[in-house]
Amino acid sequence: MTEPAHQRALIRRYRWLLLAYPRWHRRWHGPDQLTLLLDMAGGGRRLTVRNQLGLVLDGLWCRVRVRGAAIALAAMVSLVAAGTLAAAAGWAAWRLAVAPWPTVEQAMRLAEPVVPRERPDDVNQRNVAFGPWGADADWLLMKVLGSPEVRPGGVYLSYWAVVTDPEAVYAQATEALAAQGWETSLVDGAVVAERDGLRLRVLCAGANLGRYDVIISVHPTPPVLAYRLAWFGAAVGVLLGWLAAAAAIARSRRTAPLRRVAMGLTATVGFIASAPAGALNLIAVAIADSDAGGAPPWAGYTIVLARPAAVVGGGLLVAAWLLTASGRWDGGGPLRVAGAGHHSPVD
Amino acid sequence: MQDPTFLVLTVLAGPPLHGYAIMQAIDELVGDTGVVRPGTLYAALDRLTADGLVEVAHADEWADGRVRRYYRLTPQGADALRAEAQRRRSLASIALRRLSTIPGYAPGPA
């Protein structure tokens, strides 16, 4: 191999290795670092396999390294990204895996073995996994703002003031449902039965002078896949959020102080606005995964005001990112040539 | 201040040096090779230039886009190096003084 060809091969290999570093680092230091590696090779200190591995690990570490108070900012962005991606992954998996919504007739047929009398006193139906139960007139407003009162959707059959001994009702319901092939359990003081992707819940509620109403709800069983993928989404979110924040923070160090302050303030306000929905999503994933009456992974976006706040907060976080994206590394930054000018060596 | 940062500032207390020359100077100073890896060196240079302790004095550029930058201390960098050197010297004298108070202790070969 001729010397220039050998040199070109070495440059190609080192450029590949330097891809382990983040883009901002390659932009600021890549050409100089490449020259150093070639100088080392020329000086008889060509990189061994171990050195090359070390270089790649240094590059990967450079992608996640954050110093000082900026660690808090990176952690905040990670939290929001985790909550957002958990919700997105959980929502997509839910749509794929969930059973169809039951009709009122189907719900009444399924509940037949446990109903106290033939006709319920009240029937409610809402085909949303977790959402508002307000009047239809408020529906559009609740779509935008979220709702102060959310609960799992489905068909709710209410039988008023018919029970004096809830324990006897639960025992009878458990036996009757098991005989019909339902898998039954007692969760949070209610009988929960599952079969064919549907969940039936029998609850004695609203004690009034020792008498209880019986409420039977039927809705699709929250798919386990949705929570599993939500966990995966949260893990990916933590990683991506941290990487994005680390890159933005590194770039911001080369921007003007005023812009840096603006970036920090915008990101902090964006976090404060986005955090409630993101945190509630993560809580839903952590708790509801094992809770029969649990909320879906995107539950945070259904709570009143959390949804519009998350949209505004997300926009501010993107704006903070863009504030650093146009930062220049040369001709004004700390890496500008401070001396008389550039030299032009003979290569 | 961590050791690699201190060493980089120390060897830059003189004429401007490029990346490989900094590594060589550190090796010479410490009497060992590979004390500072390329990744460690550029992490330190990135931090030091961002903090205004080091600046690029001049640069060589090649047609293929490669660059060789020569770094030097700024006045703030010189102050920071002086403060750190004094701190280390003070710690070293305390260590030697305390060693001399150990009964029966005789220093071995250095």
Coordinates of C-alpha atoms in Angstrom, one line a residue:
Chain A
M1 CA 0.0 0.0 0.0
T2 CA 1.5 3.4 -0.9
E3 CA 1.9 6.0 1.8
P4 CA -1.0 8.3 0.7
A5 CA -3.3 5.2 0.4
H6 CA -2.2 4.0 3.8
Q7 CA -2.9 7.5 5.2
R8 CA -6.3 7.7 3.6
A9 CA -7.2 4.3 5.0
L10 CA -6.1 5.4 8.4
I11 CA -8.1 8.7 8.1
R12 CA -11.2 6.7 7.1
R13 CA -10.8 4.3 10.1
Y14 CA -10.3 7.1 12.6
R15 CA -13.3 9.1 11.2
W16 CA -15.4 6.0 11.8
L17 CA -14.2 5.7 15.4
L18 CA -14.9 9.4 16.0
L19 CA -18.5 8.8 15.0
A20 CA -18.9 7.6 18.6
Y21 CA -18.7 11.2 19.6
P22 CA -21.7 13.5 19.5
R23 CA -22.2 15.7 16.5
W24 CA -21.4 18.9 18.4
H25 CA -18.1 17.5 19.5
R26 CA -17.2 16.3 16.1
R27 CA -18.0 19.7 14.7
W28 CA -15.8 21.5 17.3
H29 CA -13.0 19.1 17.9
G30 CA -13.3 16.3 15.2
P31 CA -10.8 17.7 12.7
D32 CA -8.3 18.5 15.4
Q33 CA -8.7 15.2 17.1
L34 CA -8.3 13.4 13.8
T35 CA -5.0 15.2 13.3
L36 CA -3.8 14.2 16.8
L37 CA -4.6 10.5 16.1
L38 CA -2.6 10.7 12.8
D39 CA 0.2 12.4 14.6
M40 CA 0.2 9.6 17.2
A41 CA 0.3 7.0 14.3
G42 CA 3.2 9.0 12.7
G43 CA 5.0 9.1 16.1
G44 CA 4.9 5.3 16.4
R45 CA 1.9 5.3 18.8
R46 CA -0.7 3.9 16.5
L47 CA -4.0 3.0 18.3
T48 CA -4.2 -0.6 19.4
V49 CA -7.5 -2.3 19.5
R50 CA -7.8 -1.5 23.2
N51 CA -7.0 2.2 22.5
Q52 CA -9.6 2.2 19.8
L53 CA -12.2 0.7 22.2
G54 CA -11.2 3.4 24.7
L55 CA -11.7 6.1 22.1
V56 CA -15.2 4.8 21.3
L57 CA -16.1 4.6 25.0
D58 CA -14.8 8.1 25.6
G59 CA -17.0 9.2 22.7
L60 CA -20.1 7.5 24.1
W61 CA -19.4 8.9 27.5
C62 CA -19.1 12.4 25.9
R63 CA -22.7 11.9 24.6
V64 CA -24.1 11.5 28.2
R65 CA -21.7 13.6 30.2
V66 CA -23.4 16.6 31.9
R67 CA -21.7 18.7 34.6
G68 CA -22.9 20.6 37.7
A69 CA -26.3 22.2 37.9
A70 CA -27.1 21.1 34.3
I71 CA -27.6 17.6 35.6
A72 CA -30.9 18.7 37.1
L73 CA -32.0 20.1 33.7
A74 CA -31.0 16.9 32.0
A75 CA -32.9 14.8 34.6
M76 CA -36.0 17.0 34.1
V77 CA -35.9 16.6 30.3
S78 CA -35.5 12.8 30.8
L79 CA -38.5 12.7 33.0
V80 CA -40.7 14.4 30.5
A81 CA -39.4 12.3 27.6
A82 CA -39.9 9.1 29.6
G83 CA -43.5 10.1 30.4
T84 CA -44.2 11.1 26.8
L85 CA -42.8 8.0 25.2
A86 CA -44.4 5.7 27.8
A87 CA -47.7 7.2 26.9
A88 CA -47.1 7.0 23.1
A89 CA -45.9 3.4 23.3
G90 CA -48.7 2.4 25.7
W91 CA -51.3 4.1 23.6
A92 CA -50.1 2.4 20.3
A93 CA -50.0 -1.1 22.0
W94 CA -53.4 -0.5 23.6
R95 CA -54.9 0.2 20.2
L96 CA -53.4 -2.9 18.7
A97 CA -54.2 -5.4 21.5
V98 CA -57.4 -4.3 23.2
A99 CA -60.7 -6.1 22.8
P100 CA -63.7 -4.3 21.2
W101 CA -65.9 -2.2 23.4
P102 CA -68.9 -4.2 24.7
T103 CA -72.4 -3.0 23.9
V104 CA -75.0 -2.5 26.6
E105 CA -76.9 -5.6 25.5
Q106 CA -73.6 -7.7 25.6
A107 CA -72.8 -6.3 29.0
M108 CA -76.2 -7.1 30.4
R109 CA -76.0 -10.6 29.0
L110 CA -72.5 -11.1 30.5
A111 CA -73.7 -9.7 33.9
E112 CA -76.8 -11.9 33.9
P113 CA -75.4 -14.4 36.5
V114 CA -74.8 -11.7 39.0
V115 CA -77.5 -9.1 38.6
P116 CA -79.8 -8.6 41.5
R117 CA -82.8 -8.0 39.3
E118 CA -83.5 -8.0 35.6
R119 CA -83.5 -4.3 34.7
P120 CA -80.8 -1.9 36.0
D121 CA -81.9 1.4 37.5
D122 CA -79.3 3.3 35.5
V123 CA -77.1 2.5 32.5
N124 CA -74.0 4.5 31.5
Q125 CA -71.8 3.8 28.6
R126 CA -68.6 5.6 27.5
N127 CA -66.2 4.1 25.0
V128 CA -63.0 5.7 26.2
A129 CA -60.3 3.8 28.0
F130 CA -60.0 6.5 30.7
G131 CA -61.8 9.8 30.3
P132 CA -64.3 12.3 31.4
W133 CA -67.9 11.4 32.3
G134 CA -69.3 14.9 32.0
A135 CA -72.3 16.0 30.0
D136 CA -72.0 15.7 26.2
A137 CA -72.2 19.5 26.0
D138 CA -68.8 19.7 27.8
W139 CA -67.3 17.0 25.6
L140 CA -65.4 19.3 23.3
L141 CA -64.1 21.4 26.1
M142 CA -63.0 18.3 28.0
K143 CA -61.2 17.1 24.9
V144 CA -59.1 20.2 24.9
L145 CA -58.6 20.8 28.7
G146 CA -58.9 17.3 30.1
S147 CA -61.4 16.5 32.8
P148 CA -61.5 16.9 36.6
E149 CA -63.2 13.5 36.9
V150 CA -61.8 10.6 35.0
R151 CA -62.5 6.9 35.2
P152 CA -62.2 3.8 33.1
G153 CA -64.8 3.6 30.3
G154 CA -67.2 0.8 29.5
V155 CA -70.8 -0.1 30.3
Y156 CA -71.9 0.6 33.9
L157 CA -75.1 -1.1 35.2
S158 CA -76.4 0.4 38.5
Y159 CA -78.9 -1.3 40.8
W160 CA -79.9 1.0 43.6
A161 CA -80.2 0.1 47.3
V162 CA -80.7 -3.6 47.1
V163 CA -77.9 -5.0 49.3
T164 CA -77.4 -5.2 53.1
D165 CA -74.5 -7.7 53.1
P166 CA -71.9 -7.0 50.5
E167 CA -69.7 -10.0 51.5
A168 CA -72.6 -12.3 50.6
V169 CA -73.0 -10.6 47.2
Y170 CA -69.3 -10.9 46.4
A171 CA -69.2 -14.6 47.4
Q172 CA -72.3 -15.3 45.3
A173 CA -70.9 -13.3 42.4
T174 CA -67.5 -15.1 42.5
E175 CA -69.2 -18.5 42.5
A176 CA -71.6 -17.6 39.6
L177 CA -68.9 -16.0 37.5
A178 CA -66.4 -18.9 38.0
A179 CA -69.1 -21.3 36.9
Q180 CA -69.4 -19.3 33.6
G181 CA -65.6 -19.7 33.0
W182 CA -64.5 -16.2 34.3
E183 CA -61.2 -15.9 36.2
T184 CA -62.2 -14.1 39.4
S185 CA -60.4 -12.2 42.1
L186 CA -61.1 -9.7 44.8
V187 CA -59.4 -6.4 44.1
D188 CA -59.8 -3.2 46.1
G189 CA -63.0 -4.5 47.7
A190 CA -64.7 -5.5 44.5
V191 CA -65.0 -8.8 42.5
V192 CA -63.1 -8.6 39.3
A193 CA -63.6 -11.2 36.6
E194 CA -61.8 -11.6 33.3
R195 CA -62.7 -13.6 30.2
D196 CA -62.2 -13.3 26.4
G197 CA -60.4 -9.9 26.8
L198 CA -63.2 -8.4 28.8
R199 CA -63.2 -7.4 32.5
L200 CA -66.4 -7.5 34.6
R201 CA -66.4 -5.8 38.0
V202 CA -69.0 -6.1 40.7
L203 CA -68.9 -3.4 43.4
C204 CA -71.2 -2.7 46.3
A205 CA -71.0 1.1 46.8
G206 CA -72.5 4.1 48.4
A207 CA -73.6 2.7 51.8
N208 CA -76.8 4.4 52.9
L209 CA -78.4 3.3 56.2
G210 CA -76.6 0.0 55.8
R211 CA -77.9 -0.5 52.3
Y212 CA -75.6 -0.6 49.2
D213 CA -76.1 -0.1 45.5
V214 CA -74.7 -2.8 43.2
I215 CA -72.7 -1.4 40.3
I216 CA -71.6 -3.8 37.6
S217 CA -69.1 -2.6 35.0
V218 CA -68.0 -4.3 31.8
H219 CA -65.0 -3.0 29.7
P220 CA -62.1 -4.4 27.8
T221 CA -59.3 -5.7 29.9
P222 CA -56.3 -3.3 29.8
P223 CA -53.8 -5.2 27.6
V224 CA -50.6 -6.3 29.5
L225 CA -48.7 -5.5 26.3
A226 CA -49.6 -1.8 26.6
Y227 CA -47.9 -1.6 30.0
R228 CA -44.9 -3.7 28.9
L229 CA -44.3 -1.4 25.9
A230 CA -44.9 1.7 28.1
W231 CA -42.1 0.6 30.3
F232 CA -39.9 0.1 27.2
G233 CA -41.0 3.6 26.0
A234 CA -40.1 5.1 29.4
A235 CA -36.6 3.6 29.3
V236 CA -36.1 4.8 25.7
G237 CA -37.4 8.2 26.8
V238 CA -35.0 8.5 29.7
L239 CA -32.1 7.7 27.3
L240 CA -33.2 10.0 24.5
G241 CA -34.2 12.8 26.8
W242 CA -30.8 12.7 28.5
L243 CA -28.9 12.5 25.2
A244 CA -30.8 15.5 23.8
A245 CA -30.4 17.5 27.0
A246 CA -26.7 16.7 27.2
A247 CA -26.2 17.8 23.5
A248 CA -28.2 21.0 24.0
I249 CA -26.3 21.9 27.2
A250 CA -22.9 21.3 25.6
R251 CA -23.9 23.4 22.6
S252 CA -25.3 26.2 24.9
R253 CA -21.8 26.6 26.5
R254 CA -20.7 28.1 23.2
T255 CA -23.5 30.5 22.9
A256 CA -23.8 34.0 24.2
P257 CA -24.7 34.3 27.9
L258 CA -28.0 35.9 27.2
R259 CA -29.0 33.2 24.9
R260 CA -27.8 30.6 27.4
V261 CA -30.0 32.1 30.1
A262 CA -33.0 32.3 27.7
M263 CA -32.4 28.6 26.9
G264 CA -32.3 27.6 30.6
L265 CA -35.4 29.6 31.5
T266 CA -37.4 28.3 28.5
A267 CA -36.4 24.7 29.3
T268 CA -37.3 25.1 33.0
V269 CA -40.7 26.6 32.3
G270 CA -41.3 23.9 29.6
F271 CA -40.5 21.2 32.2
I272 CA -42.8 22.7 34.8
A273 CA -45.6 22.8 32.3
S274 CA -44.9 19.2 30.9
A275 CA -44.0 17.5 34.2
P276 CA -47.5 16.9 35.7
A277 CA -48.7 14.9 32.6
G278 CA -45.4 13.1 32.2
A279 CA -45.1 12.2 35.9
L280 CA -48.8 11.0 36.0
N281 CA -48.2 8.8 32.9
L282 CA -45.2 7.2 34.7
I283 CA -47.2 6.7 37.9
A284 CA -50.1 5.1 35.8
V285 CA -47.6 2.7 34.2
A286 CA -46.0 1.9 37.6
I287 CA -49.2 1.5 39.6
A288 CA -51.9 0.5 37.1
D289 CA -49.9 -2.3 35.7
S290 CA -50.8 -4.3 38.8
D291 CA -54.2 -2.7 39.5
A292 CA -57.4 -4.1 38.1
G293 CA -59.1 -0.7 38.1
G294 CA -56.0 1.0 36.8
A295 CA -55.4 3.9 34.4
P296 CA -53.9 3.6 31.0
P297 CA -50.3 4.7 30.3
W298 CA -51.5 8.1 28.9
A299 CA -53.7 8.8 31.9
G300 CA -51.7 12.0 32.6
Y301 CA -53.0 13.6 29.5
T302 CA -56.7 13.1 30.6
I303 CA -56.4 15.1 33.8
V304 CA -57.7 18.7 33.7
L305 CA -55.2 21.3 32.4
A306 CA -52.4 18.7 32.3
R307 CA -53.0 18.1 28.5
P308 CA -52.8 21.7 27.3
A309 CA -49.9 22.4 29.7
A310 CA -48.0 19.4 28.3
V311 CA -48.5 20.8 24.8
V312 CA -47.3 24.2 25.8
G313 CA -44.4 22.7 27.8
G314 CA -43.4 20.4 24.9
G315 CA -43.3 23.5 22.6
L316 CA -41.1 25.3 25.1
L317 CA -38.7 22.4 25.4
V318 CA -38.4 22.3 21.6
A319 CA -37.9 26.0 21.5
A320 CA -35.0 25.7 24.1
W321 CA -33.5 23.0 21.9
L322 CA -33.7 25.3 18.9
L323 CA -32.1 28.1 20.8
T324 CA -28.9 26.1 21.1
A325 CA -29.1 24.5 17.6
S326 CA -27.9 27.6 15.8
G327 CA -25.0 28.3 18.2
R328 CA -21.7 28.8 16.3
W329 CA -18.5 27.2 17.3
D330 CA -16.1 29.5 15.5
G331 CA -15.7 33.2 14.8
G332 CA -17.0 34.2 18.2
G333 CA -16.9 31.2 20.4
P334 CA -14.0 30.1 22.7
L335 CA -12.4 28.0 19.9
R336 CA -11.8 31.0 17.7
V337 CA -8.2 31.5 16.7
A338 CA -6.9 34.2 19.1
G339 CA -3.5 34.7 17.3
A340 CA -2.4 36.3 14.1
G341 CA -4.3 33.9 11.9
H342 CA -4.3 30.5 10.4
H343 CA -1.2 28.9 9.0
S344 CA -1.2 26.9 5.9
P345 CA 1.1 23.9 6.1
V346 CA 2.1 21.8 3.2
D347 CA 0.4 18.4 3.7
Chain B
M1 CA -9.3 20.2 39.7
Q2 CA -8.6 16.7 38.4
D3 CA -5.1 15.5 37.5
P4 CA -5.6 15.4 33.7
T5 CA -6.8 19.0 33.8
F6 CA -4.0 20.1 36.0
L7 CA -1.4 18.4 33.7
V8 CA -2.9 20.0 30.6
L9 CA -2.8 23.4 32.2
T10 CA 0.8 22.8 33.4
V11 CA 2.2 21.9 30.0
L12 CA 0.4 24.8 28.4
A13 CA 2.2 27.2 30.7
G14 CA 4.7 28.0 28.0
P15 CA 4.5 28.2 24.2
P16 CA 1.3 27.1 22.5
L17 CA 1.1 23.3 21.9
H18 CA -1.1 21.2 19.6
G19 CA -2.9 18.1 20.8
Y20 CA -0.2 15.5 20.2
A21 CA 2.5 17.8 21.6
I22 CA 0.4 18.3 24.8
M23 CA 0.2 14.5 25.2
Q24 CA 4.0 14.1 24.7
A25 CA 4.7 16.9 27.1
I26 CA 2.5 15.3 29.8
D27 CA 4.2 11.9 29.2
E28 CA 7.6 13.6 29.6
L29 CA 6.5 15.4 32.7
V30 CA 5.1 12.3 34.4
G31 CA 7.8 10.0 33.0
D32 CA 5.3 7.5 31.6
T33 CA 3.4 7.1 28.3
G34 CA -0.3 7.2 27.7
V35 CA -1.1 9.1 30.9
V36 CA -3.7 11.1 29.1
R37 CA -5.8 9.4 26.4
P38 CA -7.0 11.4 23.3
G39 CA -10.6 11.2 24.6
T40 CA -9.5 12.5 28.1
L41 CA -7.4 15.3 26.5
Y42 CA -10.3 16.6 24.3
A43 CA -12.8 16.4 27.2
A44 CA -10.4 18.6 29.2
L45 CA -9.7 20.9 26.3
D46 CA -13.4 21.3 25.6
R47 CA -14.1 22.1 29.2
L48 CA -11.1 24.5 29.5
T49 CA -11.9 26.4 26.4
A50 CA -15.6 26.7 27.4
D51 CA -14.5 28.0 30.8
G52 CA -12.1 30.5 29.2
L53 CA -9.0 29.0 30.8
V54 CA -7.4 27.9 27.5
E55 CA -7.7 29.4 24.0
V56 CA -6.6 28.5 20.5
A57 CA -3.5 30.5 19.6
H58 CA -3.4 29.5 16.0
A59 CA -4.3 26.7 13.7
D60 CA -3.0 24.8 10.7
E61 CA -5.5 23.7 8.2
W62 CA -5.4 21.1 5.4
A63 CA -7.4 20.9 2.3
D64 CA -9.1 17.7 3.4
G65 CA -10.7 19.5 6.4
R66 CA -8.2 18.5 9.0
V67 CA -7.0 21.1 11.5
R68 CA -4.2 21.2 14.0
R69 CA -5.0 23.7 16.7
Y70 CA -2.3 25.2 19.0
Y71 CA -3.6 25.8 22.5
R72 CA -2.3 28.2 25.1
L73 CA -3.3 29.4 28.6
T74 CA -5.4 32.5 29.0
P75 CA -4.6 34.9 31.9
Q76 CA -7.5 33.3 33.8
G77 CA -6.1 29.9 33.0
A78 CA -2.7 31.0 34.4
D79 CA -4.4 32.2 37.6
A80 CA -6.3 29.0 37.9
L81 CA -3.1 27.0 37.4
R82 CA -1.3 29.1 40.0
A83 CA -4.1 28.7 42.6
E84 CA -4.2 24.9 42.0
A85 CA -0.4 24.5 42.2
Q86 CA -0.3 26.4 45.5
R87 CA -3.2 24.3 46.8
R88 CA -1.3 21.1 45.9
R89 CA 1.9 22.4 47.3
S90 CA 0.2 23.2 50.5
L91 CA -1.4 19.8 50.7
A92 CA 1.9 18.1 49.9
S93 CA 3.7 20.0 52.7
I94 CA 1.0 19.1 55.2
A95 CA 1.4 15.4 54.2
L96 CA 5.2 15.5 54.6
R97 CA 4.8 17.3 58.0
R98 CA 2.4 14.7 59.2
L99 CA 4.6 11.8 58.0
S100 CA 7.5 13.2 60.1
T101 CA 5.3 12.9 63.3
I102 CA 5.0 9.1 62.9
P103 CA 7.2 7.6 65.6
G104 CA 10.0 5.5 64.2
Y105 CA 9.0 6.2 60.6
A106 CA 12.0 6.3 58.2
P107 CA 11.4 7.3 54.6
G108 CA 12.1 4.5 52.1
P109 CA 13.6 5.1 48.7
A110 CA 11.4 7.4 46.6

